[in-house]
PDB file of C-alpha atoms in Angstrom:
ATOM      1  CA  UNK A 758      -5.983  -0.992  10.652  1.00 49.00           C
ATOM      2  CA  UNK A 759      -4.415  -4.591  10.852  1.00 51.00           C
ATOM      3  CA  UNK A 760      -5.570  -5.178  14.583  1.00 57.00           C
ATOM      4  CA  UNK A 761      -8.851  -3.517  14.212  1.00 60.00           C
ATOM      5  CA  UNK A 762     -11.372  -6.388  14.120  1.00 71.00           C
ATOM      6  CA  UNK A 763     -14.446  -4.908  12.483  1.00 79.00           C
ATOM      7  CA  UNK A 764     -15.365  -3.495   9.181  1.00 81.00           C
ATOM      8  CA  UNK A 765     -15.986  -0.537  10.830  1.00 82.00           C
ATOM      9  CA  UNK A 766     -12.665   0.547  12.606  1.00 83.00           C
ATOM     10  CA  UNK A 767     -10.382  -0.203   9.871  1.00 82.00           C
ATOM     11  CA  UNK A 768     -12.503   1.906   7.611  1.00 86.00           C
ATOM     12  CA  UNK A 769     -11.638   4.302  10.511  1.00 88.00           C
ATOM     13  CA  UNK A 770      -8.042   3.848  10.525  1.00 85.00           C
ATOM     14  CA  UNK A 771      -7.808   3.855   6.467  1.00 86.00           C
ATOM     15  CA  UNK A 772      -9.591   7.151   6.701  1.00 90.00           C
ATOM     16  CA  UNK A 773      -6.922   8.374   9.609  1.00 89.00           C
ATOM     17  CA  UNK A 774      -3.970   7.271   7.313  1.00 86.00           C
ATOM     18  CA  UNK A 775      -5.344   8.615   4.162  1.00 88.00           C
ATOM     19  CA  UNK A 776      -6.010  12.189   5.702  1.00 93.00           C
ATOM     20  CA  UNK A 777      -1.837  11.888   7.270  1.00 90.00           C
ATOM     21  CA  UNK A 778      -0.802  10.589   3.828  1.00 89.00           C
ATOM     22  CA  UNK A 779      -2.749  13.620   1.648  1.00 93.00           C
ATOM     23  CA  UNK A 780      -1.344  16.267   3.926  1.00 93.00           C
ATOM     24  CA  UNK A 781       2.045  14.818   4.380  1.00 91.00           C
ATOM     25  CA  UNK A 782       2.578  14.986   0.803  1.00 92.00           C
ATOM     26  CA  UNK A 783       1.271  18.168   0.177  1.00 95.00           C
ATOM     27  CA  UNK A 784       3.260  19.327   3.213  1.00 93.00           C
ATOM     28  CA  UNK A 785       6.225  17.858   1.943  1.00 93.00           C
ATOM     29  CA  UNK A 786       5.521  19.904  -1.594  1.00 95.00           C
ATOM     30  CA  UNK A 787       4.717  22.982   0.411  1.00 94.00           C
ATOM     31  CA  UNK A 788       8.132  22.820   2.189  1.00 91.00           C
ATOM     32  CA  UNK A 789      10.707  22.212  -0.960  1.00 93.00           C
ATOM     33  CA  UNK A 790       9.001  25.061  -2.627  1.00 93.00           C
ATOM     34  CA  UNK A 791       9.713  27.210   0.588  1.00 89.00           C
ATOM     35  CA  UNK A 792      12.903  25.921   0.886  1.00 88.00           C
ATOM     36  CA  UNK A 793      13.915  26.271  -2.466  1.00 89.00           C
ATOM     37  CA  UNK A 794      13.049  30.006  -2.229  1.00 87.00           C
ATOM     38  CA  UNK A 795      10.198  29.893  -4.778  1.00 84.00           C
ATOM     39  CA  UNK A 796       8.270  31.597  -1.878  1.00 80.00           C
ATOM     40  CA  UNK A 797       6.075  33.500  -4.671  1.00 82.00           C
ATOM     41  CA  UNK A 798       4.667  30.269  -5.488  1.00 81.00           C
ATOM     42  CA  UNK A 799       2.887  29.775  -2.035  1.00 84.00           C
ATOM     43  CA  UNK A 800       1.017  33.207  -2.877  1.00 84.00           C
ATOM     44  CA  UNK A 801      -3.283  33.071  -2.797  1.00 86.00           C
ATOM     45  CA  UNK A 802      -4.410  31.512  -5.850  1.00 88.00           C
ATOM     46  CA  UNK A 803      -1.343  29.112  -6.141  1.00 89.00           C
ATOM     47  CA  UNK A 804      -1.765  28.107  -2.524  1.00 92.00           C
ATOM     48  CA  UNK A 805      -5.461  27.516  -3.060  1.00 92.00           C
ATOM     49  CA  UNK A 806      -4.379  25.433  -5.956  1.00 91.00           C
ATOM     50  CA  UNK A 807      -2.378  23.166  -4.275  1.00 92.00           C
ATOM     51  CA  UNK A 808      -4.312  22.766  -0.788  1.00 94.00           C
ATOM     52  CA  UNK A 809      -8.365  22.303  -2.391  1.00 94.00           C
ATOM     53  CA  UNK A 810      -7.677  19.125  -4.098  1.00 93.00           C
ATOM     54  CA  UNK A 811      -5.909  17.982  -1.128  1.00 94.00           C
ATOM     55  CA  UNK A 812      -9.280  19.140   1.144  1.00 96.00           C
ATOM     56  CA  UNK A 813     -11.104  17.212  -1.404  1.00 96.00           C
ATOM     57  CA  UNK A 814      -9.598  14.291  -1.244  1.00 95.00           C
ATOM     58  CA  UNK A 815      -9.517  14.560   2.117  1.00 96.00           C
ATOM     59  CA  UNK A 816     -13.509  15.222   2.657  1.00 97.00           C
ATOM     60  CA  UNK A 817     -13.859  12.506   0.166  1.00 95.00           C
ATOM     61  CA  UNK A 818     -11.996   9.730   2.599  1.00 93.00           C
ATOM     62  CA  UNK A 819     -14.071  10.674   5.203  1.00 95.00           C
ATOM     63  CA  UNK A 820     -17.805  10.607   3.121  1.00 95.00           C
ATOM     64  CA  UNK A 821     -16.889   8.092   1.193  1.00 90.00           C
ATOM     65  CA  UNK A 822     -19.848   5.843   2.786  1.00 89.00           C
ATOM     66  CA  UNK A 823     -22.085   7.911   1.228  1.00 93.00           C
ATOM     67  CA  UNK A 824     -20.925   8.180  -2.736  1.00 94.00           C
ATOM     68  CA  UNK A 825     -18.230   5.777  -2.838  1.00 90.00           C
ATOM     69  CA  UNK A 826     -15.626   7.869  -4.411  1.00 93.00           C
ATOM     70  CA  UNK A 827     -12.872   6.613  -2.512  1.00 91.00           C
ATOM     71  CA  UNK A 828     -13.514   3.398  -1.770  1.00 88.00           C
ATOM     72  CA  UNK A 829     -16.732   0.883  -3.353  1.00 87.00           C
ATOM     73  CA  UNK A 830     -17.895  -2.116  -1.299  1.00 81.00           C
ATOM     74  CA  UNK A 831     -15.022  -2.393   1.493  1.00 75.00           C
ATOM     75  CA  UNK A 832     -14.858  -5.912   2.983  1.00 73.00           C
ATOM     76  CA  UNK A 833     -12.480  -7.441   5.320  1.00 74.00           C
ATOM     77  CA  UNK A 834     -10.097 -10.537   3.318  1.00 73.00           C
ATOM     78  CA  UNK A 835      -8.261 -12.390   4.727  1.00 70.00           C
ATOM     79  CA  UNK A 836      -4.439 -12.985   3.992  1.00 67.00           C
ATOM     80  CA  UNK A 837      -2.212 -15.268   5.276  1.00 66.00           C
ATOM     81  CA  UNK A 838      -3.999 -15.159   8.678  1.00 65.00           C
ATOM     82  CA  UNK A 839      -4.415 -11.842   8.643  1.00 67.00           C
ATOM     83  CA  UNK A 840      -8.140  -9.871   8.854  1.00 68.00           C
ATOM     84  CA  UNK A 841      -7.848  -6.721   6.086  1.00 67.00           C
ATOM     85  CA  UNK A 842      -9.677  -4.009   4.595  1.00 69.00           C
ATOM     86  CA  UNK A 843     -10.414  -5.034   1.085  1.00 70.00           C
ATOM     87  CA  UNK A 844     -12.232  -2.095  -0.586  1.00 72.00           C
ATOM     88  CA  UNK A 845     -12.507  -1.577  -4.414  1.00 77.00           C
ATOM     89  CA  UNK A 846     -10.862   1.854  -5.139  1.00 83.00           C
ATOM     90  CA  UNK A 847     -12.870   4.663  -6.498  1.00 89.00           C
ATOM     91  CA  UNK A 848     -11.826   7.249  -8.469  1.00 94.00           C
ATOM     92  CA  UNK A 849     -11.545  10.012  -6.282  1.00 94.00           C
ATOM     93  CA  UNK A 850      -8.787   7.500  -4.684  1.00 89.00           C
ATOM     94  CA  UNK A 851      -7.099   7.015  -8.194  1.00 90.00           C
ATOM     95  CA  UNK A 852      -7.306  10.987  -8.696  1.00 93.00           C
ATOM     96  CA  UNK A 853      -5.639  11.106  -5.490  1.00 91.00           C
ATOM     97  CA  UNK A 854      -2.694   8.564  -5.940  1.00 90.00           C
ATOM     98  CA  UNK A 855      -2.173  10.324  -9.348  1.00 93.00           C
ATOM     99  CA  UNK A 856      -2.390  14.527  -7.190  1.00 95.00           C
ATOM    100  CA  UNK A 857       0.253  12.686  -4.526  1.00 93.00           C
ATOM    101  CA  UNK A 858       2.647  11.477  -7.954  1.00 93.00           C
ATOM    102  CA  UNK A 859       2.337  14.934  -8.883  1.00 95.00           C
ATOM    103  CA  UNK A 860       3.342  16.531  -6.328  1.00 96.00           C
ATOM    104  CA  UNK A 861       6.322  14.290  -5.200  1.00 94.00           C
ATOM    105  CA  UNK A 862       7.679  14.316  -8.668  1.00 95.00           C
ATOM    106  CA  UNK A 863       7.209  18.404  -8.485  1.00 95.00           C
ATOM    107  CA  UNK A 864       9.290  18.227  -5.394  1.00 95.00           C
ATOM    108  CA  UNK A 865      12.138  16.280  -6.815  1.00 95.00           C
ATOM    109  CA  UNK A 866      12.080  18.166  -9.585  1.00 96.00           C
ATOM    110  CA  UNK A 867      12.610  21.195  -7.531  1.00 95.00           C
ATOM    111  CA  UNK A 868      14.920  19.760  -5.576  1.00 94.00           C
ATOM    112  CA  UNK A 869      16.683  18.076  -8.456  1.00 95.00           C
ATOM    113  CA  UNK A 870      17.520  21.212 -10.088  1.00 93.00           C
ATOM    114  CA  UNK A 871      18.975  22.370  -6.588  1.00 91.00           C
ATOM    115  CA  UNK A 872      21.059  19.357  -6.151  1.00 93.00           C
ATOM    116  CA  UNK A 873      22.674  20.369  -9.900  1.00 93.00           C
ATOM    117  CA  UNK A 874      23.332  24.157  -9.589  1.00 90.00           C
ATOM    118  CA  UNK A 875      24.481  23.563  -5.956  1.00 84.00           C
ATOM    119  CA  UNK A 876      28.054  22.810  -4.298  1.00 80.00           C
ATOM    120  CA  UNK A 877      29.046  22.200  -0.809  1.00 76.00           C
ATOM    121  CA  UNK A 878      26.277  22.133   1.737  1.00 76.00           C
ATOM    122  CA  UNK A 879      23.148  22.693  -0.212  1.00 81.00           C
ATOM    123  CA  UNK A 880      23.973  19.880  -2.862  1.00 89.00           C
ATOM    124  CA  UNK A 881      24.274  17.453   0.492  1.00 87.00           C
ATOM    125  CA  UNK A 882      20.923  19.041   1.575  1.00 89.00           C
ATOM    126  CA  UNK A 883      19.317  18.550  -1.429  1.00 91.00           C
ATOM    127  CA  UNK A 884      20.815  14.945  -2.209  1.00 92.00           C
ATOM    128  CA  UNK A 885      19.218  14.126   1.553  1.00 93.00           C
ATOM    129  CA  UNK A 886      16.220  15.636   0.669  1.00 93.00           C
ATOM    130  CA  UNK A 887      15.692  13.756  -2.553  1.00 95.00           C
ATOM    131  CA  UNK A 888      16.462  10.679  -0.996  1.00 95.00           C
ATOM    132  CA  UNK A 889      13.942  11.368   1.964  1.00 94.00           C
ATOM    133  CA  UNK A 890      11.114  12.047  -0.802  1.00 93.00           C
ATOM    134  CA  UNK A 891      12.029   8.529  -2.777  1.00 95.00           C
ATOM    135  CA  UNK A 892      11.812   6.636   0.096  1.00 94.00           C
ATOM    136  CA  UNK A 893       8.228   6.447   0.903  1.00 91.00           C
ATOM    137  CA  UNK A 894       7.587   7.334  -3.299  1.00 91.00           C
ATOM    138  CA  UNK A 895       9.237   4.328  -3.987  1.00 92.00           C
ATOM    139  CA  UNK A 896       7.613   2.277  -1.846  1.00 90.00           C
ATOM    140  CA  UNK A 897       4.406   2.871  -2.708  1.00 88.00           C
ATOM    141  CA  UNK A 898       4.955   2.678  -6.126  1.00 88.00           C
ATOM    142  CA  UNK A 899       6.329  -1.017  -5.543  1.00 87.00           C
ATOM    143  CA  UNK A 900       2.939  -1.748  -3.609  1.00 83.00           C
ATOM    144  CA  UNK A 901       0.685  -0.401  -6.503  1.00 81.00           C
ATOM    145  CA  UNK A 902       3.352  -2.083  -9.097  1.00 84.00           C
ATOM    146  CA  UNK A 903       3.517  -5.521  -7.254  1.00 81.00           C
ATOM    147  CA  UNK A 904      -0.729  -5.390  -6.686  1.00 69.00           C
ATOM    148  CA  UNK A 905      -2.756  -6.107  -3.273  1.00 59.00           C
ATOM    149  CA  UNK A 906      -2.534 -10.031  -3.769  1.00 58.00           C
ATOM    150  CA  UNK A 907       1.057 -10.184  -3.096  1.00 66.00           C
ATOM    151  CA  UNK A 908       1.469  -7.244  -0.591  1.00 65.00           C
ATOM    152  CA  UNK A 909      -1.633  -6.877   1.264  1.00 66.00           C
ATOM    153  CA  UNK A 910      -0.508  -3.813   3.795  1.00 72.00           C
ATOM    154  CA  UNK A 911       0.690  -0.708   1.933  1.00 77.00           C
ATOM    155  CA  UNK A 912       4.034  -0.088   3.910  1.00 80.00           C
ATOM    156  CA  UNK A 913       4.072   3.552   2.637  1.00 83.00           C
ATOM    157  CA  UNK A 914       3.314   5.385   5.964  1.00 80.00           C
ATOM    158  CA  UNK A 915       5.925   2.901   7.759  1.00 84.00           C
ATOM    159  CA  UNK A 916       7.947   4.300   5.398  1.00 89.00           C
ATOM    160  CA  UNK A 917       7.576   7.911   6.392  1.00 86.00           C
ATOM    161  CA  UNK A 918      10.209   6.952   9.361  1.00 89.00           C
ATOM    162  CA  UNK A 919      13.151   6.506   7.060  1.00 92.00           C
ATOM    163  CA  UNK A 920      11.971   9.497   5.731  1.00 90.00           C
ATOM    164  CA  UNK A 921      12.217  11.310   8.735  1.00 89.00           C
ATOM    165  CA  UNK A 922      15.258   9.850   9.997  1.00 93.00           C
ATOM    166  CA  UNK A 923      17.280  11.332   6.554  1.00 92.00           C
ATOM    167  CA  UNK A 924      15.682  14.279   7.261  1.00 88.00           C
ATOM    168  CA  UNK A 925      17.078  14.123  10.739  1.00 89.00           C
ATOM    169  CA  UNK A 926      20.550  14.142   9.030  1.00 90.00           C
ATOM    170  CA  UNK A 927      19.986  16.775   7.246  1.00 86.00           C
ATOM    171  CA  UNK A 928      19.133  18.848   9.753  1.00 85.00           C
ATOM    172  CA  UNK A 929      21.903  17.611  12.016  1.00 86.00           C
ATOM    173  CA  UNK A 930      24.853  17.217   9.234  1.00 82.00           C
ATOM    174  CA  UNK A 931      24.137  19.714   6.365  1.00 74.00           C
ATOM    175  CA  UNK A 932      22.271  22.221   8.745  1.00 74.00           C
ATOM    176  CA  UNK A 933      19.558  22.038   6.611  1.00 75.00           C
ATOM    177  CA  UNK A 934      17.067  24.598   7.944  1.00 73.00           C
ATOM    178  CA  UNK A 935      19.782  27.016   9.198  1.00 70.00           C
ATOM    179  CA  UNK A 936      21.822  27.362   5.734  1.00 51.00           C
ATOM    180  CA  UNK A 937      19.028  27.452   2.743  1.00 54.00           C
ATOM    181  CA  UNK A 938      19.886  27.842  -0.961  1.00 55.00           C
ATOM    182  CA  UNK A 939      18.678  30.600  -1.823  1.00 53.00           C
ATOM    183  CA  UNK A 940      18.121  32.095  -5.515  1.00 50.00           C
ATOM    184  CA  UNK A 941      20.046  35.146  -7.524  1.00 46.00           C
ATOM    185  CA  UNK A 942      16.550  36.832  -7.581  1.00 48.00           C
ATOM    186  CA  UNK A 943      15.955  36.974  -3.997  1.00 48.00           C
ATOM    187  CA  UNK A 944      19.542  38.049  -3.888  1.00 42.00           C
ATOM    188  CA  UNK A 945      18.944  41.101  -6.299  1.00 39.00           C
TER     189      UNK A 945
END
C-alpha cells in the first residue's frame, strides 16, 4: 500500500493484507493443532469456532466503508516523504489483533508443550516451529508497542518470509512433515 497513490488503493491493499494476515494466522493455528495430533480439535463445532470470527473479521475489512468497524476516517499522512494510510482503528480491528494474540499464543502453547515432552527430532521441529511463530508475533507486537508515529509501515507480513524460511528448515533438516509427534492416545 506504500506505492499506491490514492486513498482508494491503499484502502485496497490494507484490505488484501488484512484478509492474508487473518487467515495466515488462523492457518498457522489450524496446522500446530494438526500437527500436534490434537486432530479431534478440528472436529464441526470447534472448527466453526475457530474459522467464523476469522470470516468476520474478514467481511468486516472488506465493508468496513460502510460501518467503520475496522477502520474510522482513513486518510493518507505523510511520513518522512512517504504517502500512508492513516485510518483510526475500530474495534472490530482491536477484536481482531486481540483473536490473532490468541491464537498465536494457543499455538506456542501447543507447541511449547511439544518442545518439553519431546527428544531428538520432534523437539528440533518444535523449537523451529516456535521460532517461526515468534517471528512475525514479535514483530508486530514491537509495531503496536513502539506506536504508528515512530514506525509508520507494520513490517509484520514482511515478516512472514523469515517465517517461512525456518519453516523451510524444518522441513528440510528435522523432516518436519514426514516424522510428526504423535500422542500416546492416538497410539492406544
Amino acid at each position: 500500500q506504500v506505492v499506491w497513490a490514492d486513498l482508494g488503493g491503499k484502502l485496497f491493499w490494507a484490505r488484501f493484507v488484512a484478509t492474508g494476515s487473518v487467515w495466515a494466522i488462523t492457518a498457522w493455528f489450524l496446522f500446530v493443532v494438526a500437527y500436534s495430533g490434537r486432530r479431534s480439535w478440528l472436529s464441526g463445532r470447534s472448527l466453526a469456532l475457530v474459522l467464523a470470527p476469522a470470516a468476520v473479521m474478514v467481511g468486516g475489512a472488506w465493508t468496513t466503508h460502510l460501518h467503520g468497524l475496522v477502520w474510522q476516517a482513513p486518510t493518507i499522512a505523510g511520513f518522512d516523504g512517504l504517502a500512508l494510510l492513516s485510518p483510526s482503528n475500530g474495534p472490530l480491528y482491536l477484536v481482531t489483533v486481540g483473536y490473532g494474540y490468541l491464537l498465536m499464543g494457543a499455538s506456542l502453547v501447543v507447541l511449547g508443550a511439544i518442545f518439553v515432552r519431546s527428544r531428538s527430532v520432534h523437539r528440533g521441529q518444535a523449537g523451529l516451529l516456535i521460532l517461526a511463530g515468534l517471528i512475525p508475533w514479535v514483530g508486530n507486537v514491537a509495531f503496536y508497542a513502539i506506536g504508528r508515529g515512530r514506525l509508520p509501515v507494520d513490517v509484520t507480513p514482511l515478516l512472514f518470509t523469515a517465517t517461512g524460511l525456518v519453516v523451510a528448515v524444518a522441513l528440510t533438516r528435522y523432516r518436519l512433515l514426514d516424522v510428526l509427534p504423535v500422542s500416546p492416545d492416538v497410539l492406544l
